[in-house]
Structure formats: C-alpha cells, structure tokens
C-alpha cells in the first residue's frame, strides 16, 4: 500500500530539547516536503526536496533543518524547539514531475512547553 | 504576490442544502488546482484535482469544482450537504513546480 509514514504522531517536549520527526515513503518518489498547519493560517511549507541531497527552503524554514540522504526518508529536525513551533506537521511526497498527486502523511502533533 | 485566497473562514449550512466554497488564486500561469478536506483531528484527504481540460471536475463524496480561468477561481460545490461533510476544506495550488500552496481553509458547519 502506498504510504507516507510519520513518527511520532504525537509528542510533547520541552523548549530546547532537540527532536526529529521522521518521514518515510514507500513509493520511490523523488519529491518530498514538510508543512506545518496552524489555525487560521492553513498549511505552510517548511522545506522541500526534489531528490536525494537536494533540499530547499519553503515559506517558513526558520528553526528547522532537514536532510535527504536517501530517497525514501526526509526527517524534520528541530535543533532547539520553541513554543511557537507547537503545531501540526505534515510530510508529503510525489513522483516529482508532471501531473502528480501529492500524498500526505497522517500528521504529527507537536507541543513544545 | 502569489497567493491562494479562501475568503470564507467559516460557513454554516443546513443539511440537504447546497454548498459552494470559494477559492481564488494569483499565479502567473494556470496552476494545478486541488481541494482537500480535513475532518477534526484527521489528516488531509484529496477531494478532487484539476490539471487541464474539462473545467468541471468531479471528485469524491459528491463534490465537484469548476475552474474559471477569467476569474482565477476554483470553487468547490456540492448540491446537497450531509452532516458528515462538516470539516475544514483547503484549496491548494501547485504552480507546476511540485510545491503545493494552501489557502487558509474554510470551516464548514452543518446544522440538522
């Protein structure tokens, strides 16, 4: 089954404690991205990757890092989380070119206290 | 500036009534267009998409959307709303770069 899998789904953490949200897709997609969803703001793109070792900033990259060492994985790293990073995070993937549907993971609820 | 606008933050309709959710975009060329639905506490589900061709697009759950190039709009419609349609609806635009840009969403409440 085609899937984008995120972990953890729910996390409460403290300010400054580094955390990583993993994202894995089993569709051999080239393109992957991360979004955050906040009330009244919709979904905003944090980072995206067009292929292995190719990443670029989205609209709200501050406070986040990503890496794309292998095609299937695209982890989101919060080196020093702050309360304003409390949000719902979605990972997405697509084949990368042409008329493609973008597939989303189920979301990760992150609370920073 | 490039943008996706959903002018209605919250809409309330009676069950059985018709529904139209508005979406306008501002991009140079005709982008790919999508509608997603998010039920409370859930992820995103794709309702329908438009790439090219017929401007009236049919989706799942009885939804349809019409692309109007002259108005840069992609409004979502449903002739008869069911209580289970209560959710938040997002219009999204892909300006052919495989990056989705979302509107701020419209929350739909359905009253019996």
Coordinates of N, CA and C in Angstrom, one line a residue:
Chain A
X1 N 0.8 -1.2 0.0 CA 0.0 0.0 0.0 C 0.9 1.2 0.0
X2 N 0.5 2.2 -0.9 CA 1.3 3.4 -0.9 C 1.1 4.2 0.3
X3 N 2.2 4.6 0.9 CA 2.1 5.3 2.2 C 3.2 6.3 2.4
X4 N 2.8 7.4 3.2 CA 3.8 8.3 3.7 C 3.6 8.2 5.3
X5 N 4.7 7.8 5.9 CA 4.6 7.4 7.3 C 5.4 8.4 8.2
X6 N 4.7 9.0 9.1 CA 5.4 10.0 10.0 C 5.5 9.4 11.4
X7 N 6.6 9.7 12.1 CA 6.7 9.4 13.5 C 7.5 10.4 14.2
X8 N 7.1 10.8 15.5 CA 5.9 10.3 16.2 C 4.7 11.0 15.7
X9 N 3.5 10.4 16.0 CA 2.3 11.1 15.7 C 1.9 12.2 16.7
X10 N 2.3 11.9 17.9 CA 2.0 12.9 19.0 C 3.3 13.0 19.9
X11 N 3.6 14.3 20.2 CA 4.8 14.5 21.0 C 4.6 15.7 21.8
X12 N 4.9 15.7 23.1 CA 5.0 16.8 24.0 C 6.5 16.9 24.4
X13 N 7.1 18.0 24.2 CA 8.5 18.2 24.5 C 8.8 19.5 25.2
X14 N 10.0 19.7 25.7 CA 10.3 20.9 26.4 C 11.2 21.8 25.5
X15 N 11.1 23.1 25.8 CA 11.9 24.1 25.0 C 13.4 23.7 25.0
X16 N 14.0 23.7 23.8 CA 15.4 23.5 23.7 C 15.9 22.0 23.6
X17 N 15.0 21.1 23.7 CA 15.4 19.7 23.6 C 15.2 19.2 22.2
X18 N 16.3 18.9 21.5 CA 16.3 18.6 20.1 C 15.4 17.4 19.8
X19 N 14.7 17.5 18.7 CA 13.8 16.4 18.4 C 13.8 16.2 16.8
X20 N 13.5 15.0 16.4 CA 13.4 14.7 15.0 C 12.1 14.0 14.7
X21 N 11.4 14.5 13.7 CA 10.2 13.9 13.2 C 10.6 13.2 11.9
X22 N 10.4 11.9 11.9 CA 10.8 11.1 10.7 C 9.6 11.0 9.7
X23 N 10.0 10.9 8.5 CA 9.1 10.7 7.4 C 9.6 9.7 6.4
X24 N 8.8 8.8 6.0 CA 9.3 7.8 5.1 C 8.2 7.5 4.1
X25 N 8.5 7.3 2.8 CA 7.6 7.0 1.8 C 8.0 5.7 1.1
X26 N 7.0 4.9 0.6 CA 7.4 3.6 0.0 C 7.0 3.6 -1.5
X27 N 7.0 4.8 -2.1 CA 6.5 4.9 -3.5 C 7.7 5.3 -4.4
X28 N 8.9 5.3 -3.9 CA 10.1 5.7 -4.7 C 9.9 7.1 -5.3
X29 N 9.2 8.0 -4.5 CA 9.0 9.4 -5.0 C 10.3 10.2 -4.9
X30 N 10.5 11.1 -5.9 CA 11.6 12.0 -5.8 C 11.4 13.2 -4.9
X31 N 10.2 13.7 -4.9 CA 9.8 14.9 -4.3 C 9.3 14.6 -2.9
X32 N 9.8 15.3 -1.8 CA 9.2 15.3 -0.5 C 9.2 16.7 0.1
X33 N 8.3 16.9 1.0 CA 8.2 18.2 1.7 C 7.6 18.1 3.0
X34 N 7.8 19.2 3.8 CA 7.2 19.3 5.1 C 6.4 20.6 5.2
X35 N 5.2 20.4 5.8 CA 4.3 21.6 6.1 C 4.0 21.6 7.5
X36 N 3.7 22.8 8.0 CA 3.1 23.0 9.3 C 1.7 23.6 9.1
X37 N 0.8 23.2 10.0 CA -0.6 23.7 9.9 C -0.9 24.4 11.2
X38 N -1.3 25.7 11.1 CA -1.7 26.4 12.3 C -3.1 27.1 12.1
X39 N -3.9 27.2 13.1 CA -5.3 27.7 12.9 C -5.3 29.1 12.2
X40 N -6.1 29.2 11.2 CA -6.2 30.5 10.5 C -5.2 30.7 9.5
X41 N -4.2 29.9 9.4 CA -3.1 30.1 8.5 C -3.0 29.0 7.4
X42 N -3.8 28.0 7.6 CA -3.7 26.9 6.6 C -2.4 26.1 6.8
X43 N -1.9 25.5 5.7 CA -0.7 24.8 5.7 C 0.4 25.6 5.0
X44 N 1.5 25.7 5.7 CA 2.7 26.4 5.1 C 3.9 25.5 5.0
X45 N 4.5 25.7 3.9 CA 5.6 24.8 3.6 C 6.9 25.2 4.3
X46 N 7.6 24.2 4.9 CA 8.8 24.5 5.7 C 10.0 24.3 4.8
X47 N 10.1 23.1 4.3 CA 11.2 22.7 3.4 C 10.7 21.7 2.4
X48 N 11.4 21.6 1.3 CA 11.1 20.6 0.3 C 12.4 20.0 -0.3
X49 N 12.3 18.9 -0.9 CA 13.4 18.2 -1.5 C 13.0 17.6 -2.8
X50 N 13.8 18.0 -3.9 CA 13.4 17.5 -5.2 C 14.1 16.2 -5.5
X51 N 15.1 15.8 -4.7 CA 15.8 14.5 -4.9 C 16.8 14.3 -3.7
X52 N 17.5 13.2 -3.8 CA 18.5 12.9 -2.7 C 19.5 14.1 -2.8
X53 N 19.9 14.5 -1.6 CA 20.9 15.6 -1.4 C 20.5 16.9 -2.0
X54 N 19.2 17.1 -2.3 CA 18.7 18.4 -2.9 C 17.6 18.8 -2.0
X55 N 17.8 19.9 -1.2 CA 16.8 20.4 -0.4 C 16.7 21.9 -0.5
X56 N 15.5 22.5 -0.2 CA 15.4 24.0 -0.4 C 14.4 24.5 0.6
X57 N 14.5 25.7 1.0 CA 13.6 26.3 1.9 C 12.2 26.6 1.3
X58 N 11.2 26.4 2.2 CA 9.9 26.8 1.8 C 9.6 28.2 2.4
X59 N 8.3 28.4 2.8 CA 7.9 29.7 3.3 C 8.3 30.0 4.7
X60 N 8.4 28.9 5.5 CA 8.7 29.1 7.0 C 9.8 28.2 7.5
X61 N 11.0 28.4 7.0 CA 12.1 27.4 7.4 C 12.8 27.7 8.7
X62 N 12.6 28.9 9.3 CA 13.4 29.2 10.4 C 13.1 28.3 11.6
X63 N 14.2 27.8 12.2 CA 14.1 26.9 13.3 C 14.0 25.4 13.0
X64 N 14.1 25.1 11.7 CA 14.0 23.8 11.2 C 15.2 23.4 10.3
X65 N 15.5 22.1 10.4 CA 16.5 21.6 9.4 C 16.0 20.3 8.8
X66 N 16.4 20.0 7.7 CA 16.1 18.7 7.0 C 17.3 18.1 6.4
X67 N 17.2 16.8 6.1 CA 18.2 16.1 5.3 C 17.5 15.1 4.4
X68 N 18.2 14.8 3.3 CA 17.7 13.8 2.3 C 18.8 13.0 1.9
X69 N 19.2 12.0 2.7 CA 20.3 11.2 2.4 C 19.9 10.0 1.6
X70 N 18.7 9.6 1.7 CA 18.2 8.5 0.9 C 16.8 8.9 0.4
X71 N 16.4 8.3 -0.7 CA 15.2 8.7 -1.4 C 13.9 8.6 -0.5
X72 N 13.8 7.6 0.3 CA 12.6 7.3 1.0 C 12.4 8.1 2.2
X73 N 13.5 8.7 2.8 CA 13.4 9.3 4.1 C 13.6 10.8 4.0
X74 N 12.9 11.6 4.8 CA 13.1 13.1 4.8 C 12.7 13.5 6.2
X75 N 13.7 13.4 7.1 CA 13.4 13.8 8.5 C 13.4 15.3 8.7
X76 N 12.6 15.7 9.6 CA 12.5 17.2 10.0 C 13.1 17.3 11.4
X77 N 14.1 18.2 11.5 CA 14.8 18.3 12.8 C 14.6 19.7 13.4
X78 N 14.2 19.6 14.6 CA 14.1 20.9 15.4 C 15.3 20.9 16.4
X79 N 16.3 21.7 16.1 CA 17.5 21.6 16.9 C 17.3 22.2 18.3
X80 N 16.5 23.2 18.4 CA 16.2 23.8 19.7 C 14.7 24.3 19.7
X81 N 13.8 23.4 19.9 CA 12.4 23.8 19.8 C 11.9 24.9 20.7
X82 N 11.0 25.7 20.2 CA 10.5 26.7 21.0 C 8.9 26.6 20.9
X83 N 8.2 27.2 21.9 CA 6.8 27.1 21.9 C 6.1 27.5 20.6
X84 N 6.7 28.4 19.9 CA 6.0 28.9 18.6 C 6.1 27.8 17.5
X85 N 6.8 26.7 17.8 CA 6.8 25.6 16.9 C 5.8 24.5 17.2
X86 N 5.0 24.8 18.3 CA 3.8 23.9 18.5 C 2.9 24.0 17.4
X87 N 2.7 22.9 16.7 CA 1.9 22.9 15.5 C 1.6 21.4 15.1
X88 N 0.8 21.3 14.0 CA 0.5 20.0 13.4 C 1.4 20.0 12.1
X89 N 2.2 19.0 12.0 CA 3.2 18.9 10.9 C 2.8 17.7 10.0
X90 N 2.9 18.0 8.7 CA 2.6 17.1 7.6 C 3.8 16.9 6.7
X91 N 4.1 15.6 6.5 CA 5.1 15.3 5.4 C 4.3 14.9 4.2
X92 N 4.9 15.2 3.0 CA 4.3 14.9 1.7 C 5.3 14.4 0.8
X93 N 4.8 13.6 -0.2 CA 5.7 13.2 -1.3 C 4.9 13.1 -2.6
X94 N 5.7 13.2 -3.7 CA 5.1 13.0 -5.0 C 6.2 12.5 -6.0
X95 N 5.8 12.0 -7.2 CA 6.8 11.5 -8.1 C 7.7 12.6 -8.6
X96 N 7.3 13.8 -8.5 CA 8.3 14.9 -8.8 C 8.1 15.7 -10.0
X97 N 7.5 15.1 -11.0 CA 7.3 15.9 -12.3 C 6.0 15.6 -12.9
X98 N 5.5 16.5 -13.6 CA 4.2 16.3 -14.3 C 3.0 16.4 -13.4
X99 N 1.9 15.8 -13.9 CA 0.6 16.0 -13.2 C 0.5 15.0 -12.1
X100 N 1.0 15.3 -11.0 CA 1.1 14.3 -9.9 C 0.2 14.7 -8.7
X101 N -0.3 13.8 -8.1 CA -1.0 14.0 -6.8 C 0.1 13.9 -5.8
X102 N 0.0 14.8 -4.8 CA 0.9 14.8 -3.7 C 0.2 14.1 -2.6
X103 N 1.0 13.1 -2.0 CA 0.5 12.3 -0.9 C 1.0 12.8 0.4
X104 N 0.0 12.8 1.4 CA 0.3 13.3 2.7 C 0.4 12.2 3.7
X105 N 1.3 12.4 4.7 CA 1.2 11.6 5.9 C 0.1 12.0 6.8
X106 N -0.1 11.2 7.9 CA -1.3 11.5 8.7 C -1.1 12.6 9.7
X107 N 0.1 13.2 9.7 CA 0.3 14.4 10.6 C 1.0 14.0 11.9
X108 N 1.7 14.9 12.4 CA 2.4 14.8 13.7 C 2.1 16.0 14.6
X109 N 1.4 15.7 15.7 CA 1.0 16.8 16.6 C 2.2 17.1 17.5
X110 N 2.8 18.2 17.5 CA 3.9 18.6 18.3 C 3.6 19.7 19.2
X111 N 3.8 19.5 20.5 CA 3.6 20.6 21.5 C 5.0 20.8 22.2
X112 N 5.4 22.1 22.2 CA 6.6 22.5 22.9 C 6.2 23.3 24.1
X113 N 6.6 22.9 25.3 CA 6.2 23.6 26.5 C 7.5 24.3 27.1
Chain B
X1 N 1.6 39.6 -5.7 CA 2.2 38.5 -5.0 C 1.4 37.2 -5.2
X2 N 2.1 36.1 -5.2 CA 1.4 34.8 -5.4 C 0.6 34.5 -4.2
X3 N -0.6 34.0 -4.4 CA -1.4 33.7 -3.2 C -2.6 32.8 -3.6
X4 N -3.1 32.2 -2.5 CA -4.3 31.4 -2.6 C -5.3 32.0 -1.6
X5 N -6.5 32.4 -2.0 CA -7.4 33.0 -1.1 C -8.7 32.2 -1.0
X6 N -9.0 31.9 0.3 CA -10.3 31.4 0.6 C -11.0 32.4 1.4
X7 N -11.9 33.2 0.9 CA -12.4 34.3 1.6 C -13.4 34.0 2.7
X8 N -13.9 32.8 2.8 CA -14.8 32.5 3.8 C -14.1 31.6 4.9
X9 N -14.0 32.2 6.1 CA -13.3 31.4 7.2 C -14.2 30.3 7.7
X10 N -15.5 30.6 7.8 CA -16.5 29.7 8.4 C -17.8 29.8 7.6
X11 N -18.4 28.7 7.3 CA -19.7 28.7 6.6 C -20.6 27.7 7.3
X12 N -21.8 28.1 7.5 CA -22.8 27.2 8.1 C -23.9 26.9 7.2
X13 N -24.2 25.7 6.9 CA -25.3 25.3 6.0 C -26.2 24.3 6.7
X14 N -27.5 24.2 6.3 CA -28.4 23.2 6.8 C -28.2 21.9 6.0
X15 N -28.4 20.8 6.6 CA -28.3 19.5 6.0 C -29.3 19.5 4.8
X16 N -28.8 19.0 3.7 CA -29.6 19.0 2.5 C -29.5 20.2 1.6
X17 N -28.9 21.3 2.1 CA -28.8 22.5 1.3 C -27.6 22.4 0.4
X18 N -27.5 23.2 -0.6 CA -26.3 23.2 -1.5 C -25.2 24.0 -0.8
X19 N -24.0 23.8 -1.4 CA -22.8 24.3 -0.8 C -21.9 24.9 -1.9
X20 N -21.3 26.0 -1.7 CA -20.2 26.5 -2.6 C -19.2 27.1 -1.7
X21 N -18.0 26.6 -1.9 CA -16.8 27.2 -1.2 C -15.9 27.8 -2.2
X22 N -15.5 29.0 -1.9 CA -14.8 29.8 -2.9 C -13.3 29.7 -2.7
X23 N -12.6 29.8 -3.9 CA -11.1 29.8 -3.9 C -10.7 30.6 -5.1
X24 N -9.8 31.6 -4.8 CA -9.2 32.3 -5.8 C -7.7 32.2 -5.7
X25 N -7.0 32.3 -6.8 CA -5.5 32.2 -6.8 C -4.9 33.3 -7.6
X26 N -3.7 33.5 -7.3 CA -3.0 34.6 -8.0 C -1.6 34.0 -8.4
X27 N -1.5 33.4 -9.6 CA -0.3 32.9 -10.1 C -0.2 33.3 -11.6
X28 N 1.0 33.3 -12.1 CA 1.2 33.7 -13.5 C 0.5 32.9 -14.5
X29 N 0.8 31.6 -14.5 CA 0.2 30.7 -15.4 C -0.9 29.8 -14.7
X30 N -1.7 29.2 -15.5 CA -2.7 28.3 -14.8 C -2.0 27.2 -14.1
X31 N -2.2 27.2 -12.8 CA -1.5 26.1 -12.0 C -2.4 24.9 -11.9
X32 N -1.8 23.8 -11.3 CA -2.7 22.7 -11.0 C -3.4 23.1 -9.7
X33 N -4.7 22.6 -9.6 CA -5.6 23.0 -8.6 C -6.1 21.8 -7.8
X34 N -6.3 22.0 -6.5 CA -6.7 20.9 -5.7 C -7.7 21.4 -4.6
X35 N -8.5 20.5 -4.2 CA -9.3 20.7 -2.9 C -9.0 19.5 -2.0
X36 N -8.7 19.8 -0.8 CA -8.5 18.8 0.3 C -9.5 19.0 1.4
X37 N -9.9 18.0 2.1 CA -10.8 18.1 3.2 C -10.1 17.5 4.4
X38 N -10.3 18.1 5.6 CA -9.7 17.6 6.8 C -10.8 17.5 7.9
X39 N -11.1 16.3 8.3 CA -12.1 16.2 9.4 C -11.3 16.4 10.7
X40 N -12.1 16.7 11.7 CA -11.5 17.1 13.0 C -10.5 16.0 13.5
X41 N -9.3 16.4 13.8 CA -8.3 15.5 14.3 C -7.7 14.5 13.3
X42 N -8.0 14.8 12.0 CA -7.6 13.8 11.0 C -6.6 14.5 10.0
X43 N -6.1 13.7 9.1 CA -5.2 14.2 8.1 C -5.9 14.8 6.9
X44 N -5.2 14.9 5.8 CA -5.8 15.6 4.6 C -6.2 14.5 3.6
X45 N -7.4 14.7 3.1 CA -7.9 13.8 2.1 C -8.2 14.6 0.8
X46 N -7.7 14.1 -0.3 CA -7.8 14.8 -1.6 C -9.3 14.6 -2.1
X47 N -10.0 15.7 -2.3 CA -11.3 15.6 -2.8 C -11.3 15.5 -4.4
X48 N -10.6 16.4 -5.0 CA -10.5 16.5 -6.4 C -9.3 17.3 -6.9
X49 N -9.0 17.2 -8.2 CA -7.9 17.9 -8.7 C -8.2 18.3 -10.1
X50 N -7.5 19.4 -10.6 CA -7.6 19.9 -11.9 C -6.2 20.1 -12.5
X51 N -6.0 19.5 -13.6 CA -4.7 19.7 -14.3 C -5.0 20.5 -15.6
X52 N -5.9 20.0 -16.4 CA -6.2 20.7 -17.6 C -7.5 20.1 -18.2
X53 N -8.0 20.6 -19.3 CA -9.1 20.0 -20.0 C -10.5 20.5 -19.4
X54 N -11.4 19.6 -19.3 CA -12.8 20.0 -18.9 C -12.7 20.8 -17.6
X55 N -13.3 21.9 -17.6 CA -13.2 22.8 -16.4 C -14.1 22.4 -15.2
X56 N -15.0 21.5 -15.5 CA -15.8 21.0 -14.4 C -15.3 19.6 -13.9
X57 N -14.8 19.6 -12.7 CA -14.1 18.4 -12.2 C -15.0 17.7 -11.2
X58 N -15.1 16.4 -11.3 CA -15.9 15.6 -10.3 C -14.9 15.0 -9.3
X59 N -15.3 14.9 -8.1 CA -14.5 14.4 -7.1 C -15.2 13.3 -6.3
X60 N -14.6 13.0 -5.1 CA -15.2 12.0 -4.3 C -16.3 12.6 -3.4
X61 N -17.1 11.8 -2.8 CA -18.2 12.2 -1.8 C -19.2 13.2 -2.5
X62 N -19.3 13.2 -3.8 CA -20.3 14.0 -4.4 C -19.9 15.4 -4.7
X63 N -18.7 15.8 -4.4 CA -18.2 17.1 -4.7 C -17.8 17.3 -6.1
X64 N -17.9 18.6 -6.6 CA -17.4 19.0 -7.8 C -16.8 20.4 -7.7
X65 N -15.9 20.7 -8.7 CA -15.3 22.0 -8.7 C -15.2 22.5 -10.1
X66 N -15.3 23.8 -10.2 CA -15.3 24.4 -11.6 C -14.1 25.4 -11.6
X67 N -13.3 25.2 -12.6 CA -12.2 26.1 -12.9 C -12.7 27.2 -13.8
X68 N -12.4 28.5 -13.4 CA -12.8 29.6 -14.3 C -11.5 30.4 -14.5
X69 N -10.9 30.3 -15.6 CA -9.7 31.0 -15.9 C -9.8 32.5 -15.8
X70 N -10.9 33.0 -16.3 CA -11.1 34.5 -16.3 C -11.2 35.1 -14.9
X71 N -11.6 34.3 -14.0 CA -11.8 34.7 -12.6 C -10.7 34.2 -11.7
X72 N -9.8 33.4 -12.2 CA -8.8 32.8 -11.4 C -9.4 32.1 -10.2
X73 N -10.4 31.3 -10.5 CA -11.2 30.7 -9.4 C -11.3 29.2 -9.6
X74 N -11.5 28.5 -8.5 CA -11.7 27.1 -8.5 C -12.6 26.8 -7.3
X75 N -13.9 27.1 -7.5 CA -14.9 26.9 -6.4 C -15.4 25.5 -6.3
X76 N -15.5 25.1 -5.1 CA -16.0 23.7 -4.7 C -17.5 23.8 -4.5
X77 N -18.2 22.8 -5.0 CA -19.7 22.7 -4.8 C -20.1 21.3 -4.5
X78 N -21.3 21.3 -3.8 CA -22.0 20.1 -3.6 C -23.5 20.4 -3.5
X79 N -24.3 19.7 -4.3 CA -25.7 20.0 -4.4 C -26.5 19.8 -3.1
X80 N -26.1 18.8 -2.3 CA -26.9 18.5 -1.1 C -25.9 18.1 0.0
X81 N -25.7 18.9 1.0 CA -24.7 18.6 2.1 C -25.3 17.6 3.1
X82 N -24.4 16.7 3.5 CA -24.7 15.7 4.6 C -24.0 16.1 5.8
X83 N -24.5 15.7 7.0 CA -23.9 16.1 8.3 C -22.4 15.7 8.3
X84 N -22.1 14.6 7.6 CA -20.7 14.1 7.7 C -19.7 14.9 6.9
X85 N -20.3 15.9 6.1 CA -19.4 16.8 5.4 C -18.8 17.9 6.3
X86 N -19.3 18.0 7.5 CA -18.7 19.0 8.4 C -17.2 18.7 8.6
X87 N -16.4 19.7 8.2 CA -14.9 19.6 8.2 C -14.3 20.9 7.8
X88 N -13.0 20.9 7.7 CA -12.3 22.0 7.1 C -11.8 21.7 5.7
X89 N -12.0 22.7 4.8 CA -11.7 22.5 3.4 C -10.6 23.4 3.0
X90 N -9.6 22.8 2.3 CA -8.5 23.6 1.9 C -8.4 23.6 0.4
X91 N -8.3 24.7 -0.2 CA -7.9 24.9 -1.6 C -6.4 24.9 -1.7
X92 N -5.8 24.3 -2.7 CA -4.4 24.3 -2.8 C -4.0 24.4 -4.3
X93 N -2.9 25.0 -4.5 CA -2.4 25.4 -5.9 C -1.0 24.9 -6.0
X94 N -0.7 24.3 -7.1 CA 0.6 23.9 -7.5 C 1.0 24.6 -8.8
X95 N 1.8 25.6 -8.7 CA 2.2 26.4 -9.9 C 3.2 25.6 -10.8
X96 N 3.0 24.3 -10.9 CA 3.7 23.4 -11.8 C 5.2 23.3 -11.3
X97 N 5.4 23.4 -10.1 CA 6.8 23.2 -9.5 C 6.8 22.1 -8.5
X98 N 5.7 21.4 -8.4 CA 5.5 20.3 -7.4 C 5.6 20.8 -6.0
X99 N 5.2 22.1 -5.8 CA 5.1 22.6 -4.5 C 3.6 23.1 -4.3
X100 N 3.0 22.6 -3.3 CA 1.6 23.0 -3.0 C 1.6 24.2 -2.1
X101 N 0.7 25.2 -2.5 CA 0.5 26.3 -1.7 C -1.0 26.3 -1.3
X102 N -1.3 26.4 0.0 CA -2.6 26.3 0.5 C -3.3 27.6 0.8
X103 N -4.6 27.6 0.7 CA -5.4 28.7 1.3 C -5.5 28.5 2.8
X104 N -6.1 29.4 3.5 CA -6.2 29.4 4.9 C -7.3 28.5 5.4
X105 N -8.1 28.0 4.5 CA -9.1 27.0 4.9 C -10.5 27.6 5.1
X106 N -11.5 26.8 4.9 CA -12.9 27.2 5.3 C -13.5 26.1 6.1
X107 N -14.0 26.5 7.3 CA -14.6 25.5 8.2 C -16.1 25.4 7.9
X108 N -16.5 24.2 7.6 CA -17.9 24.0 7.3 C -18.7 23.4 8.5
X109 N -19.7 24.0 8.9 CA -20.6 23.5 9.9 C -21.9 23.1 9.3
X110 N -22.4 22.0 9.6 CA -23.7 21.5 9.0 C -24.7 21.4 10.2
X111 N -25.8 22.1 10.0 CA -26.8 22.0 11.1 C -28.0 21.2 10.6
X112 N -28.6 20.4 11.5 CA -29.7 19.5 11.2 C -30.9 20.2 10.6

